[in-house]
Coordinates of N, CA, C and O in Angstrom, one line a residue:
M1 N 21.3 -42.1 64.2 CA 20.6 -42.8 65.2 C 19.2 -43.2 64.7 O 18.7 -44.2 65.2
L2 N 18.6 -42.5 63.8 CA 17.3 -42.9 63.3 C 17.4 -44.3 62.6 O 16.4 -45.1 62.6
K3 N 18.5 -44.5 61.9 CA 18.6 -45.8 61.2 C 18.6 -47.0 62.2 O 18.2 -48.0 61.9
Q4 N 19.1 -46.7 63.3 CA 19.2 -47.8 64.3 C 17.8 -48.2 64.8 O 17.6 -49.3 65.2
I5 N 16.9 -47.3 64.9 CA 15.6 -47.6 65.4 C 14.7 -48.2 64.4 O 13.7 -48.8 64.7
G6 N 15.0 -48.1 63.1 CA 14.3 -48.7 62.1 C 13.5 -47.7 61.2 O 12.7 -48.1 60.4
L7 N 13.7 -46.4 61.4 CA 13.0 -45.4 60.6 C 13.9 -45.1 59.3 O 15.1 -45.0 59.4
K8 N 13.2 -45.0 58.2 CA 14.0 -44.8 57.0 C 14.1 -43.3 56.7 O 13.3 -42.5 57.2
D9 N 15.1 -43.0 55.9 CA 15.3 -41.6 55.4 C 14.1 -41.2 54.5 O 13.7 -42.0 53.7
K10 N 13.7 -40.0 54.7 CA 12.6 -39.4 53.8 C 13.3 -39.1 52.5 O 14.3 -38.4 52.4
K11 N 12.7 -39.5 51.4 CA 13.2 -39.1 50.0 C 12.6 -37.8 49.7 O 11.5 -37.4 50.0
K12 N 13.5 -37.0 49.1 CA 13.0 -35.6 48.7 C 12.5 -35.7 47.3 O 13.1 -36.0 46.4
A13 N 11.1 -35.4 47.2 CA 10.4 -35.4 45.9 C 9.3 -34.4 46.0 O 8.9 -33.9 47.0
Y14 N 8.7 -34.1 44.8 CA 7.5 -33.2 44.7 C 6.3 -34.0 44.9 O 6.1 -35.2 44.4
T15 N 5.3 -33.4 45.6 CA 4.0 -34.1 45.7 C 3.2 -33.8 44.5 O 3.5 -32.9 43.7
L16 N 2.1 -34.5 44.4 CA 1.2 -34.4 43.3 C 0.6 -33.0 43.2 O 0.5 -32.4 42.2
I17 N 0.3 -32.4 44.3 CA -0.3 -31.1 44.4 C 0.7 -30.0 43.9 O 0.4 -29.1 43.1
E18 N 1.9 -30.2 44.3 CA 3.0 -29.2 43.9 C 3.2 -29.3 42.3 O 3.3 -28.3 41.7
L19 N 3.1 -30.5 41.8 CA 3.2 -30.6 40.3 C 2.0 -30.0 39.6 O 2.2 -29.3 38.6
V20 N 0.9 -30.2 40.1 CA -0.3 -29.6 39.5 C -0.3 -28.1 39.5 O -0.6 -27.4 38.5
I21 N 0.1 -27.5 40.6 CA 0.2 -26.1 40.8 C 1.3 -25.6 39.8 O 1.1 -24.5 39.1
A22 N 2.4 -26.2 39.7 CA 3.5 -25.8 38.8 C 3.0 -25.8 37.3 O 3.3 -24.9 36.5
I23 N 2.3 -26.9 36.9 CA 1.8 -27.0 35.5 C 0.7 -25.9 35.3 O 0.7 -25.3 34.2
A24 N -0.1 -25.6 36.3 CA -1.1 -24.6 36.1 C -0.5 -23.2 35.9 O -0.9 -22.4 35.1
L25 N 0.5 -22.9 36.7 CA 1.3 -21.6 36.6 C 1.9 -21.5 35.2 O 1.9 -20.5 34.5
E26 N 2.5 -22.6 34.7 CA 3.2 -22.6 33.4 C 2.1 -22.4 32.3 O 2.4 -21.7 31.3
L27 N 1.0 -23.0 32.4 CA -0.1 -22.8 31.4 C -0.6 -21.4 31.4 O -0.9 -20.8 30.4
I28 N -0.7 -20.8 32.6 CA -1.1 -19.4 32.6 C -0.1 -18.5 32.0 O -0.5 -17.6 31.1
V29 N 1.1 -18.7 32.2 CA 2.2 -17.9 31.6 C 2.2 -18.1 30.1 O 2.3 -17.2 29.3
L30 N 2.0 -19.4 29.7 CA 2.0 -19.7 28.3 C 0.8 -19.0 27.6 O 0.9 -18.5 26.5
G31 N -0.4 -19.0 28.2 CA -1.6 -18.4 27.6 C -1.4 -16.9 27.5 O -1.8 -16.3 26.5
V32 N -0.8 -16.2 28.5 CA -0.6 -14.8 28.4 C 0.4 -14.5 27.3 O 0.2 -13.6 26.5
S33 N 1.4 -15.3 27.2 CA 2.5 -15.1 26.2 C 1.8 -15.3 24.8 O 2.1 -14.5 23.9
F34 N 1.0 -16.2 24.6 CA 0.3 -16.5 23.3 C -0.6 -15.3 22.9 O -0.6 -14.9 21.8
Q35 N -1.3 -14.8 23.9 CA -2.2 -13.6 23.6 C -1.3 -12.4 23.2 O -1.7 -11.6 22.3
I36 N -0.2 -12.2 23.8 CA 0.7 -11.0 23.5 C 1.2 -11.2 22.1 O 1.2 -10.3 21.3
I37 N 1.6 -12.4 21.7 CA 2.1 -12.7 20.4 C 1.0 -12.5 19.4 O 1.3 -11.9 18.3
L38 N -0.1 -13.0 19.7 CA -1.3 -12.9 18.7 C -1.7 -11.5 18.5 O -1.9 -11.0 17.3
T39 N -1.7 -10.6 19.5 CA -2.0 -9.2 19.4 C -0.9 -8.5 18.6 O -1.3 -7.7 17.7
A40 N 0.3 -8.8 18.8 CA 1.4 -8.2 18.1 C 1.3 -8.6 16.6 O 1.5 -7.7 15.7
Y41 N 1.0 -9.8 16.3 CA 0.9 -10.2 14.9 C -0.3 -9.6 14.2 O -0.2 -9.1 13.0
K42 N -1.4 -9.4 14.9 CA -2.6 -8.7 14.2 C -2.2 -7.3 14.0 O -2.6 -6.7 12.9
S43 N -1.6 -6.6 14.9 CA -1.1 -5.2 14.7 C -0.2 -5.1 13.5 O -0.3 -4.2 12.7
Y44 N 0.7 -6.1 13.4 CA 1.7 -6.1 12.3 C 1.0 -6.2 11.0 O 1.3 -5.5 10.0
K45 N 0.0 -7.1 10.9 CA -0.8 -7.2 9.6 C -1.5 -5.9 9.3 O -1.5 -5.5 8.1
I46 N -2.1 -5.3 10.2 CA -2.8 -4.0 10.0 C -1.9 -3.0 9.5 O -2.1 -2.3 8.4
Y47 N -0.8 -2.8 10.2 CA 0.2 -1.7 9.7 C 0.8 -2.1 8.4 O 1.1 -1.2 7.6
N48 N 1.0 -3.4 8.2 CA 1.6 -3.8 6.9 C 0.7 -3.5 5.7 O 1.1 -2.9 4.7
E49 N -0.6 -3.7 5.9 CA -1.6 -3.4 4.8 C -1.7 -1.9 4.6 O -1.8 -1.5 3.5
K50 N -1.7 -1.1 5.7 CA -1.7 0.3 5.5 C -0.5 0.8 4.8 O -0.5 1.7 4.0
S51 N 0.7 0.2 5.1 CA 1.9 0.6 4.5 C 1.9 0.3 3.0 O 2.3 1.1 2.2
I52 N 1.3 -0.8 2.6 CA 1.2 -1.2 1.2 C 0.3 -0.2 0.5 O 0.7 0.3 -0.6
I53 N -0.8 0.2 1.1 CA -1.7 1.2 0.5 C -1.0 2.5 0.3 O -1.1 3.2 -0.7
N54 N -0.3 3.0 1.4 CA 0.4 4.3 1.3 C 1.5 4.2 0.3 O 1.7 5.2 -0.4
D55 N 2.2 3.1 0.2 CA 3.3 3.0 -0.8 C 2.7 3.1 -2.2 O 3.3 3.7 -3.1
S56 N 1.6 2.4 -2.4 CA 0.9 2.5 -3.8 C 0.5 3.9 -4.1 O 0.7 4.4 -5.2
F57 N 0.0 4.6 -3.1 CA -0.4 6.0 -3.3 C 0.8 6.8 -3.7 O 0.8 7.6 -4.7
D58 N 1.9 6.7 -2.9 CA 3.1 7.4 -3.2 C 3.7 7.1 -4.6 O 4.1 8.0 -5.3
D59 N 3.7 5.8 -4.9 CA 4.3 5.5 -6.2 C 3.4 6.1 -7.4 O 4.0 6.6 -8.4
A60 N 2.1 6.1 -7.2 CA 1.2 6.6 -8.2 C 1.5 8.1 -8.4 O 1.6 8.6 -9.5
Q61 N 1.6 8.8 -7.3 CA 1.8 10.3 -7.3 C 3.2 10.6 -7.9 O 3.3 11.5 -8.7
L62 N 4.2 9.8 -7.6 CA 5.5 10.0 -8.2 C 5.5 9.7 -9.7 O 6.1 10.5 -10.5
N63 N 4.8 8.7 -10.1 CA 4.7 8.4 -11.6 C 4.0 9.5 -12.3 O 4.5 9.9 -13.4
I64 N 2.9 10.0 -11.8 CA 2.2 11.0 -12.5 C 3.0 12.3 -12.5 O 3.1 13.0 -13.5
D65 N 3.7 12.6 -11.4 CA 4.5 13.8 -11.3 C 5.7 13.7 -12.3 O 6.0 14.7 -13.0
R66 N 6.3 12.5 -12.4 CA 7.4 12.3 -13.4 C 7.0 12.5 -14.8 O 7.7 13.1 -15.6
L67 N 5.8 12.0 -15.1 CA 5.3 12.1 -16.5 C 5.0 13.6 -16.8 O 5.2 14.0 -17.9
L68 N 4.5 14.4 -15.9 CA 4.1 15.8 -16.1 C 5.4 16.7 -16.2 O 5.2 17.8 -16.7
K69 N 6.5 16.2 -15.7 CA 7.7 17.1 -15.7 C 8.8 16.6 -16.6 O 9.9 17.0 -16.5
N70 N 8.4 15.8 -17.6 CA 9.4 15.3 -18.6 C 9.8 16.4 -19.5 O 8.9 17.2 -19.9
E71 N 11.0 16.5 -19.8 CA 11.5 17.6 -20.7 C 11.1 17.4 -22.2 O 11.1 18.4 -22.9
M72 N 10.6 16.3 -22.5 CA 10.2 16.1 -23.9 C 8.7 16.4 -24.2 O 8.2 16.2 -25.3
I73 N 8.0 17.0 -23.2 CA 6.6 17.3 -23.4 C 6.4 18.5 -24.3 O 7.1 19.5 -24.2
E74 N 5.5 18.3 -25.2 CA 5.1 19.4 -26.1 C 3.9 20.2 -25.6 O 3.9 21.4 -25.7
N75 N 2.9 19.5 -25.0 CA 1.7 20.1 -24.5 C 1.0 19.2 -23.5 O 1.1 18.0 -23.5
I76 N 0.3 19.8 -22.5 CA -0.5 19.1 -21.6 C -1.9 19.7 -21.6 O -2.1 20.9 -21.5
E77 N -2.9 18.8 -21.7 CA -4.3 19.2 -21.6 C -5.0 18.5 -20.5 O -4.7 17.3 -20.3
I78 N -5.9 19.2 -19.9 CA -6.7 18.6 -18.8 C -8.2 18.8 -19.2 O -8.7 19.9 -19.2
I79 N -8.8 17.6 -19.5 CA -10.2 17.7 -20.0 C -11.0 16.6 -19.3 O -10.6 15.4 -19.3
D80 N -12.1 17.0 -18.6 CA -13.0 16.0 -17.9 C -12.3 15.0 -17.1 O -12.4 13.8 -17.3
N81 N -11.5 15.4 -16.1 CA -10.8 14.5 -15.2 C -9.8 13.6 -15.9 O -9.6 12.5 -15.5
E82 N -9.3 14.0 -17.1 CA -8.3 13.2 -17.8 C -7.1 14.1 -18.1 O -7.3 15.3 -18.4
I83 N -6.0 13.6 -18.0 CA -4.8 14.4 -18.3 C -4.2 13.8 -19.6 O -3.9 12.6 -19.7
I84 N -4.0 14.7 -20.6 CA -3.5 14.3 -21.9 C -2.1 15.0 -22.0 O -2.0 16.2 -22.0
I85 N -1.1 14.1 -22.2 CA 0.2 14.6 -22.4 C 0.7 14.3 -23.8 O 0.7 13.2 -24.2
Y86 N 1.1 15.3 -24.5 CA 1.7 15.2 -25.9 C 3.2 15.3 -25.7 O 3.7 16.3 -25.2
Y87 N 4.0 14.3 -26.2 CA 5.4 14.4 -26.0 C 6.1 13.7 -27.2 O 5.5 13.0 -28.0
K88 N 7.4 14.0 -27.3 CA 8.3 13.4 -28.3 C 9.2 12.4 -27.6 O 9.6 12.6 -26.5
E89 N 9.4 11.3 -28.3 CA 10.4 10.3 -27.8 C 11.8 10.8 -27.9 O 12.6 10.6 -27.0
K90 N 12.2 11.5 -29.0 CA 13.5 12.0 -29.2 C 13.4 13.4 -29.8 O 12.4 13.7 -30.5
H91 N 14.4 14.2 -29.6 CA 14.4 15.6 -30.1 C 14.3 15.6 -31.6 O 13.7 16.4 -32.2
S92 N 15.0 14.6 -32.2 CA 15.1 14.6 -33.7 C 13.8 14.1 -34.3 O 13.6 14.2 -35.6
E93 N 12.9 13.5 -33.6 CA 11.7 12.9 -34.2 C 10.6 14.0 -34.4 O 10.6 15.0 -33.6
S94 N 9.9 13.9 -35.4 CA 8.8 14.8 -35.6 C 7.4 14.3 -35.1 O 6.5 15.1 -34.9
S95 N 7.3 13.0 -35.0 CA 6.1 12.4 -34.5 C 5.9 12.7 -33.0 O 6.8 12.6 -32.2
V96 N 4.7 13.0 -32.7 CA 4.3 13.3 -31.3 C 3.4 12.2 -30.7 O 2.4 11.8 -31.4
Y97 N 3.8 11.6 -29.6 CA 3.0 10.6 -28.9 C 2.0 11.2 -28.0 O 2.2 12.4 -27.6
K98 N 1.1 10.5 -27.5 CA 0.1 11.0 -26.6 C -0.1 10.0 -25.5 O -0.2 8.8 -25.7
K99 N -0.1 10.5 -24.2 CA -0.4 9.7 -23.0 C -1.6 10.2 -22.4 O -1.7 11.4 -22.2
L100 N -2.5 9.3 -22.0 CA -3.8 9.7 -21.4 C -3.8 9.1 -20.0 O -3.8 7.8 -19.9
I101 N -3.9 9.9 -19.0 CA -4.0 9.4 -17.6 C -5.5 9.6 -17.2 O -6.0 10.7 -17.2
R102 N -6.1 8.5 -16.8 CA -7.5 8.5 -16.5 C -7.9 7.4 -15.5 O -7.1 6.5 -15.3
L103 N -9.1 7.5 -15.0 CA -9.7 6.5 -14.2 C -10.4 5.5 -15.0 O -11.3 5.9 -15.8
D104 N -10.1 4.2 -14.9 CA -10.8 3.1 -15.5 C -11.9 2.7 -14.4 O -11.6 1.9 -13.6
S105 N -13.0 3.3 -14.5 CA -14.1 3.2 -13.5 C -14.6 1.7 -13.4 O -15.1 1.3 -12.4
L106 N -14.5 1.0 -14.5 CA -15.0 -0.4 -14.5 C -14.2 -1.3 -13.6 O -14.6 -2.2 -13.0
N107 N -12.9 -1.0 -13.7 CA -11.9 -1.9 -12.9 C -11.3 -1.2 -11.7 O -10.4 -1.7 -11.0
N108 N -11.8 0.1 -11.4 CA -11.3 0.9 -10.2 C -9.8 1.0 -10.2 O -9.2 0.7 -9.2
K109 N -9.3 1.5 -11.3 CA -7.8 1.7 -11.3 C -7.5 2.9 -12.2 O -8.2 3.2 -13.2
I110 N -6.4 3.6 -11.9 CA -5.9 4.7 -12.7 C -4.9 4.0 -13.7 O -4.1 3.3 -13.4
I111 N -5.2 4.4 -15.0 CA -4.3 3.8 -16.1 C -3.7 4.9 -16.9 O -4.2 6.1 -16.9
I112 N -2.6 4.6 -17.6 CA -2.0 5.4 -18.5 C -2.1 4.7 -19.9 O -1.5 3.6 -20.0
E113 N -2.7 5.3 -20.8 CA -2.8 4.8 -22.2 C -1.8 5.6 -23.1 O -1.8 6.8 -23.0
T114 N -1.0 4.9 -23.8 CA -0.1 5.5 -24.7 C -0.6 5.3 -26.2 O -0.9 4.2 -26.6
F115 N -0.6 6.4 -26.9 CA -1.1 6.4 -28.3 C 0.0 6.9 -29.2 O 0.8 7.8 -28.9
N116 N 0.0 6.4 -30.4 CA 0.9 6.9 -31.5 C 0.0 6.9 -32.8 O -0.5 5.9 -33.2
N117 N -0.2 8.1 -33.3 CA -1.1 8.3 -34.5 C -2.5 7.8 -34.2 O -3.1 7.1 -35.0
N118 N -3.0 8.2 -33.0 CA -4.3 7.8 -32.5 C -4.5 6.3 -32.4 O -5.7 5.8 -32.4
L119 N -3.5 5.5 -32.4 CA -3.6 4.1 -32.2 C -3.0 3.7 -30.9 O -1.8 4.1 -30.6
R120 N -3.8 3.1 -30.0 CA -3.3 2.8 -28.7 C -2.2 1.7 -28.8 O -2.4 0.6 -29.3
I121 N -1.0 2.0 -28.2 CA 0.1 1.1 -28.3 C 0.5 0.5 -26.9 O 1.3 -0.4 -26.8
G122 N -0.2 1.0 -25.8 CA 0.1 0.4 -24.5 C -0.8 0.9 -23.5 O -1.3 2.0 -23.6
V123 N -0.9 0.1 -22.4 CA -1.7 0.5 -21.2 C -0.9 0.1 -20.0 O -0.5 -1.0 -19.9
N124 N -0.7 1.0 -19.1 CA -0.1 0.7 -17.8 C -1.0 1.1 -16.7 O -1.7 2.1 -16.7
V125 N -1.0 0.3 -15.6 CA -1.8 0.5 -14.4 C -0.9 1.3 -13.5 O 0.2 0.9 -13.1
V126 N -1.4 2.5 -13.0 CA -0.7 3.3 -12.1 C -1.1 3.0 -10.6 O -0.3 2.9 -9.8
L127 N -2.4 2.8 -10.4 CA -2.9 2.6 -9.0 C -4.2 1.8 -9.1 O -5.1 2.1 -9.9
R128 N -4.3 0.8 -8.3 CA -5.5 -0.1 -8.2 C -6.4 0.4 -7.0 O -5.9 1.1 -6.2
N129 N -7.6 -0.1 -7.0 CA -8.6 0.1 -5.9 C -8.8 1.6 -5.7 O -8.8 2.1 -4.6
V130 N -9.1 2.3 -6.8 CA -9.4 3.7 -6.8 C -10.9 4.0 -7.0 O -11.5 3.4 -7.9
S131 N -11.5 4.8 -6.2 CA -12.9 5.1 -6.4 C -13.1 6.5 -7.1 O -14.1 6.7 -7.7
E132 N -12.1 7.4 -6.9 CA -12.3 8.7 -7.5 C -11.0 9.3 -8.0 O -9.9 9.1 -7.3
F133 N -11.0 9.9 -9.2 CA -9.8 10.5 -9.8 C -10.4 11.9 -10.3 O -11.0 11.9 -11.3
T134 N -10.1 12.9 -9.5 CA -10.7 14.2 -9.9 C -9.6 15.3 -10.0 O -8.7 15.3 -9.3
I135 N -9.8 16.2 -11.0 CA -8.9 17.3 -11.2 C -9.7 18.6 -11.0 O -10.7 18.8 -11.7
I136 N -9.2 19.4 -10.2 CA -9.9 20.7 -9.8 C -9.0 21.8 -10.2 O -7.8 21.8 -10.0
N137 N -9.6 22.8 -10.9 CA -8.8 24.0 -11.3 C -9.2 25.2 -10.3 O -10.4 25.5 -10.3
K138 N -8.2 25.7 -9.6 CA -8.4 26.9 -8.8 C -7.4 27.9 -9.1 O -6.2 27.7 -8.9
E139 N -7.8 29.0 -9.7 CA -6.9 30.1 -10.0 C -5.7 29.7 -10.8 O -4.6 29.9 -10.4
N140 N -5.9 29.0 -11.9 CA -4.9 28.5 -12.8 C -3.9 27.5 -12.2 O -2.8 27.3 -12.7
I141 N -4.3 26.9 -11.1 CA -3.6 25.8 -10.4 C -4.5 24.6 -10.4 O -5.6 24.7 -10.0
Y142 N -3.9 23.5 -10.9 CA -4.7 22.3 -11.0 C -4.3 21.4 -9.8 O -3.2 21.2 -9.4
Y143 N -5.4 20.8 -9.2 CA -5.2 19.9 -8.1 C -5.7 18.5 -8.5 O -6.9 18.4 -9.0
L144 N -5.0 17.5 -8.2 CA -5.4 16.1 -8.5 C -5.8 15.5 -7.2 O -5.0 15.4 -6.3
I145 N -7.0 15.0 -7.1 CA -7.5 14.3 -5.9 C -7.8 12.8 -6.3 O -8.6 12.5 -7.2
I146 N -7.1 12.0 -5.5 CA -7.2 10.5 -5.7 C -7.8 9.9 -4.4 O -7.3 10.2 -3.4
T147 N -8.9 9.2 -4.6 CA -9.5 8.5 -3.4 C -9.6 7.0 -3.7 O -10.0 6.6 -4.7
N148 N -9.1 6.3 -2.7 CA -9.1 4.8 -2.9 C -10.5 4.3 -2.3 O -11.3 5.0 -1.8
L149 N -10.6 3.0 -2.5 CA -11.9 2.3 -2.1 C -12.1 2.4 -0.6 O -13.3 2.2 -0.1
N150 N -11.1 2.6 0.2 CA -11.2 2.7 1.7 C -11.6 4.1 2.1 O -11.8 4.3 3.3
G151 N -11.7 5.0 1.2 CA -12.0 6.4 1.5 C -10.8 7.3 1.8 O -11.0 8.5 2.1
E152 N -9.6 6.8 1.7 CA -8.4 7.6 1.9 C -8.2 8.5 0.7 O -8.2 8.0 -0.4
K153 N -7.8 9.8 0.9 CA -7.6 10.7 -0.1 C -6.2 11.2 -0.2 O -5.5 11.3 0.9
R154 N -5.7 11.5 -1.3 CA -4.4 12.2 -1.5 C -4.7 13.3 -2.5 O -5.4 13.2 -3.5
I155 N -4.2 14.5 -2.2 CA -4.3 15.7 -3.1 C -2.9 16.1 -3.5 O -2.0 16.2 -2.7
Q156 N -2.8 16.3 -4.8 CA -1.5 16.7 -5.4 C -1.6 17.9 -6.3 O -2.6 18.0 -7.1
C157 N -0.8 18.8 -6.1 CA -0.8 20.0 -7.0 C 0.0 19.7 -8.3 O 1.1 19.1 -8.2
L158 N -0.7 19.9 -9.4 CA -0.1 19.6 -10.7 C 0.7 20.7 -11.2 O 0.6 21.8 -11.3

């Protein structure tokens, strides 16, 4: 009956205010989502860096422990925060090699130097970013204390 009087059907559409409100709500949700993602990424980076540092500490301690428990060791000396290991490559050999574990304070890293007949034949880096490498003797038990540049310490019984 409305058509007969001359009134047209109303078209169903969104008004400009409704569109602006919808866009504003979407932007708020997008901003909150972006902040959550950014916070999660920063946390991930922090935990990843800590994990790398802890893994390096663990690897260094395992390498030093492995060297000290080798079956081919002839003698171990600890002098002035340095560990000197005398060992044979093979049972049949008479020559004894020497490994020196120490802190290279110029480069802030723990190194292992390998010697044959007092001639250095190799250098390996065990751990980087080290500020302190100390060996303490308490009642015939030696403790190795490693401190990195961030101040984190690890203590290992030798």
